Short mmCIF file of C-alpha atoms in Angstrom, two decimals:
data_model
loop_
_atom_site.label_atom_id
_atom_site.label_comp_id
_atom_site.label_asym_id
_atom_site.label_seq_id
_atom_site.Cartn_x
_atom_site.Cartn_y
_atom_site.Cartn_z
CA LEU B 1 -3.50 -9.11 51.92
CA LYS B 2 -0.51 -10.85 53.45
CA TYR B 3 -1.03 -9.14 56.84
CA PHE B 4 -4.76 -9.82 57.11
CA ASP B 5 -4.50 -13.21 58.86
CA GLU B 6 -1.96 -11.80 61.32
CA LEU B 7 -4.18 -8.82 62.14
CA LYS B 8 -7.21 -11.07 62.46
CA SER B 9 -5.33 -13.34 64.91
CA LYS B 10 -4.58 -10.21 66.98
CA GLY B 11 -8.27 -9.40 67.31
CA LEU B 12 -9.12 -7.42 64.18
CA LYS B 13 -12.83 -7.78 63.51
CA PRO B 14 -13.30 -6.82 59.87
CA ASP B 15 -16.51 -5.08 58.84
CA VAL B 16 -18.22 -5.11 55.45
CA VAL B 17 -16.08 -2.24 54.15
CA CYS B 18 -12.89 -4.05 55.16
CA TYR B 19 -14.04 -7.16 53.31
CA ASN B 20 -14.93 -5.10 50.24
CA CYS B 21 -11.39 -3.68 50.21
CA LEU B 22 -9.88 -7.14 50.64
CA ILE B 23 -12.01 -8.55 47.81
CA GLU B 24 -10.95 -5.72 45.52
CA ALA B 25 -7.27 -6.04 46.45
CA ALA B 26 -7.30 -9.80 45.86
CA ALA B 27 -9.09 -9.34 42.53
CA ARG B 28 -6.63 -6.69 41.35
CA SER B 29 -3.72 -8.99 42.20
CA ARG B 30 -5.51 -11.86 40.36
CA ASP B 31 -5.64 -13.94 43.55
CA PHE B 32 -9.05 -15.44 42.81
CA LYS B 33 -8.80 -17.98 45.61
CA ALA B 34 -8.32 -15.21 48.19
CA MET B 35 -11.03 -13.08 46.54
CA ASP B 36 -13.54 -15.91 46.77
CA SER B 37 -12.47 -16.72 50.32
CA PHE B 38 -12.98 -13.11 51.47
CA LEU B 39 -16.35 -12.99 49.73
CA THR B 40 -17.43 -16.22 51.43
CA GLU B 41 -16.27 -14.95 54.85
CA SER B 42 -18.12 -11.67 54.34
CA ILE B 43 -21.35 -13.44 53.37
CA LYS B 44 -21.08 -15.82 56.35
CA GLN B 45 -20.61 -12.92 58.77
CA PHE B 46 -22.95 -10.29 57.37
CA GLY B 47 -25.09 -11.95 54.71
CA ILE B 48 -25.73 -10.16 51.45
CA VAL B 49 -26.81 -6.74 52.63
CA LYS B 50 -26.57 -3.10 51.64
CA GLY B 51 -22.90 -2.27 51.93
CA SER B 52 -21.67 -5.69 50.86
CA GLU B 53 -22.67 -5.20 47.24
CA SER B 54 -19.47 -3.40 46.29
CA GLY B 55 -17.24 -6.39 47.00
CA TYR B 56 -19.80 -8.81 45.64
CA ILE B 57 -20.15 -6.93 42.34
CA PHE B 58 -16.37 -6.50 42.10
CA ALA B 59 -15.93 -10.28 42.41
CA MET B 60 -18.61 -10.90 39.76
CA LEU B 61 -17.09 -8.35 37.35
CA THR B 62 -13.59 -9.73 37.87
CA HIS B 63 -14.76 -13.22 36.95
CA ALA B 64 -16.79 -11.82 34.03
CA LYS B 65 -13.84 -9.89 32.56
CA THR B 66 -11.60 -12.93 32.76
CA GLY B 67 -14.16 -15.09 31.00
CA ASN B 68 -15.08 -17.20 34.03
CA LEU B 69 -18.77 -17.23 33.19
CA HIS B 70 -19.49 -20.28 35.34
CA GLU B 71 -18.37 -18.38 38.43
CA VAL B 72 -20.37 -15.27 37.44
CA GLU B 73 -23.51 -17.36 37.05
CA ARG B 74 -22.84 -19.16 40.36
CA LEU B 75 -22.40 -15.86 42.22
CA PHE B 76 -25.51 -14.41 40.58
CA GLN B 77 -27.60 -17.41 41.64
CA GLN B 78 -26.17 -17.17 45.15
CA LEU B 79 -27.14 -13.51 45.19
CA VAL B 80 -30.68 -14.21 44.01
CA MET B 81 -31.15 -16.91 46.65
CA ASN B 82 -29.71 -14.93 49.56
CA LEU B 83 -30.48 -11.26 48.94
CA LYS B 84 -32.55 -10.08 51.87
CA SER B 85 -34.38 -7.32 50.01
CA GLY B 86 -35.46 -9.65 47.21
CA GLN B 87 -34.46 -7.07 44.59
CA VAL B 88 -31.37 -7.93 42.56
CA TRP B 89 -29.12 -4.92 41.93
CA SER B 90 -28.85 -3.59 38.39
CA ARG B 91 -25.07 -3.75 38.79
CA ALA B 92 -25.33 -7.52 39.34
CA TYR B 93 -27.19 -7.84 36.05
CA ALA B 94 -24.51 -5.66 34.44
CA ALA B 95 -21.83 -8.09 35.66
CA VAL B 96 -23.73 -11.01 34.11
CA LEU B 97 -24.12 -9.02 30.88
CA THR B 98 -20.37 -8.35 30.90
CA GLY B 99 -19.67 -12.07 31.26
CA TYR B 100 -21.89 -12.96 28.31
CA ALA B 101 -20.51 -10.08 26.24
CA VAL B 102 -16.92 -11.23 26.86
CA GLN B 103 -18.00 -14.64 25.57
CA GLY B 104 -19.69 -12.98 22.57
CA ASP B 105 -23.05 -14.50 23.50
CA LEU B 106 -25.58 -11.84 22.48
CA GLN B 107 -28.40 -14.38 22.75
CA ALA B 108 -27.68 -14.71 26.46
CA CYS B 109 -27.35 -10.91 26.77
CA TYR B 110 -30.82 -10.56 25.30
CA GLY B 111 -32.12 -13.13 27.81
CA VAL B 112 -30.64 -11.10 30.68
CA ILE B 113 -32.29 -7.95 29.31
CA GLN B 114 -35.65 -9.74 29.23
CA GLU B 115 -35.13 -10.94 32.81
CA MET B 116 -34.27 -7.39 33.91
CA GLU B 117 -37.46 -6.08 32.29
CA ARG B 118 -39.58 -8.82 33.93
CA SER B 119 -38.01 -8.00 37.30
CA GLY B 120 -38.50 -4.26 36.91
CA VAL B 121 -34.77 -3.55 37.10
CA ARG B 122 -33.53 -0.59 35.10
CA PRO B 123 -30.04 -0.91 33.57
CA VAL B 124 -27.25 1.30 34.88
CA SER B 125 -25.22 3.39 32.44
CA PHE B 126 -22.35 0.94 32.93
CA SER B 127 -24.26 -1.71 31.01
CA SER B 128 -25.58 0.50 28.20
CA SER B 129 -22.73 -0.32 25.82
CA ILE B 130 -23.43 -4.02 26.31
CA LEU B 131 -27.19 -3.60 25.95
CA GLN B 132 -27.13 -1.77 22.63
CA PRO B 133 -25.97 -4.68 20.41
CA ALA B 134 -28.38 -7.09 22.09
CA ARG B 135 -31.29 -4.67 21.73
CA PHE B 136 -30.41 -4.12 18.07
CA CYS B 137 -30.33 -7.86 17.46
CA ALA B 138 -33.66 -8.27 19.23
CA SER B 139 -35.33 -5.46 17.31
CA ALA B 140 -34.00 -6.84 14.03
CA HIS B 141 -35.31 -10.28 15.04
CA LEU B 142 -31.78 -11.67 14.79
CA VAL B 143 -32.01 -13.24 18.23
CA THR B 144 -34.56 -15.95 18.85
CA SER B 145 -34.68 -18.94 21.13
CA THR B 146 -32.87 -21.04 18.51
CA ASN B 147 -30.29 -18.77 16.89
CA ALA B 148 -27.67 -16.22 17.88
CA CYS B 149 -27.06 -12.74 16.59
CA SER B 150 -24.10 -12.79 14.22
#
């Protein structure tokens, strides 16, 4: 990370894969400012395209696991607005589910599941452990628009 600016000033032209690696490295070192900066640079240069999802999802999951739900929701909305294919990745939904699960908000998890079903997105195995409690609560009618599963 500390050599990136120097290499860039010497003519390095990073591609999507390079940005994905930088995003992951910054996230692992808990440098959220650098992670968000690299993500922003990547989106400005390449847009949100196939190949950029790895870094994007890594940033979302990092924020989700640290309880920064506001940032997860912001990134998800940015993804929805800018994704060229129009189809949101199941891994993006899994990151949102992770954020809500970390907060213990099964009501919101259930809402994400409903949105996935409306959008025709099938959950990845990564999110199955998060989906099970929310599905149970929904089937037991413990989650409604006015109460949470407890």
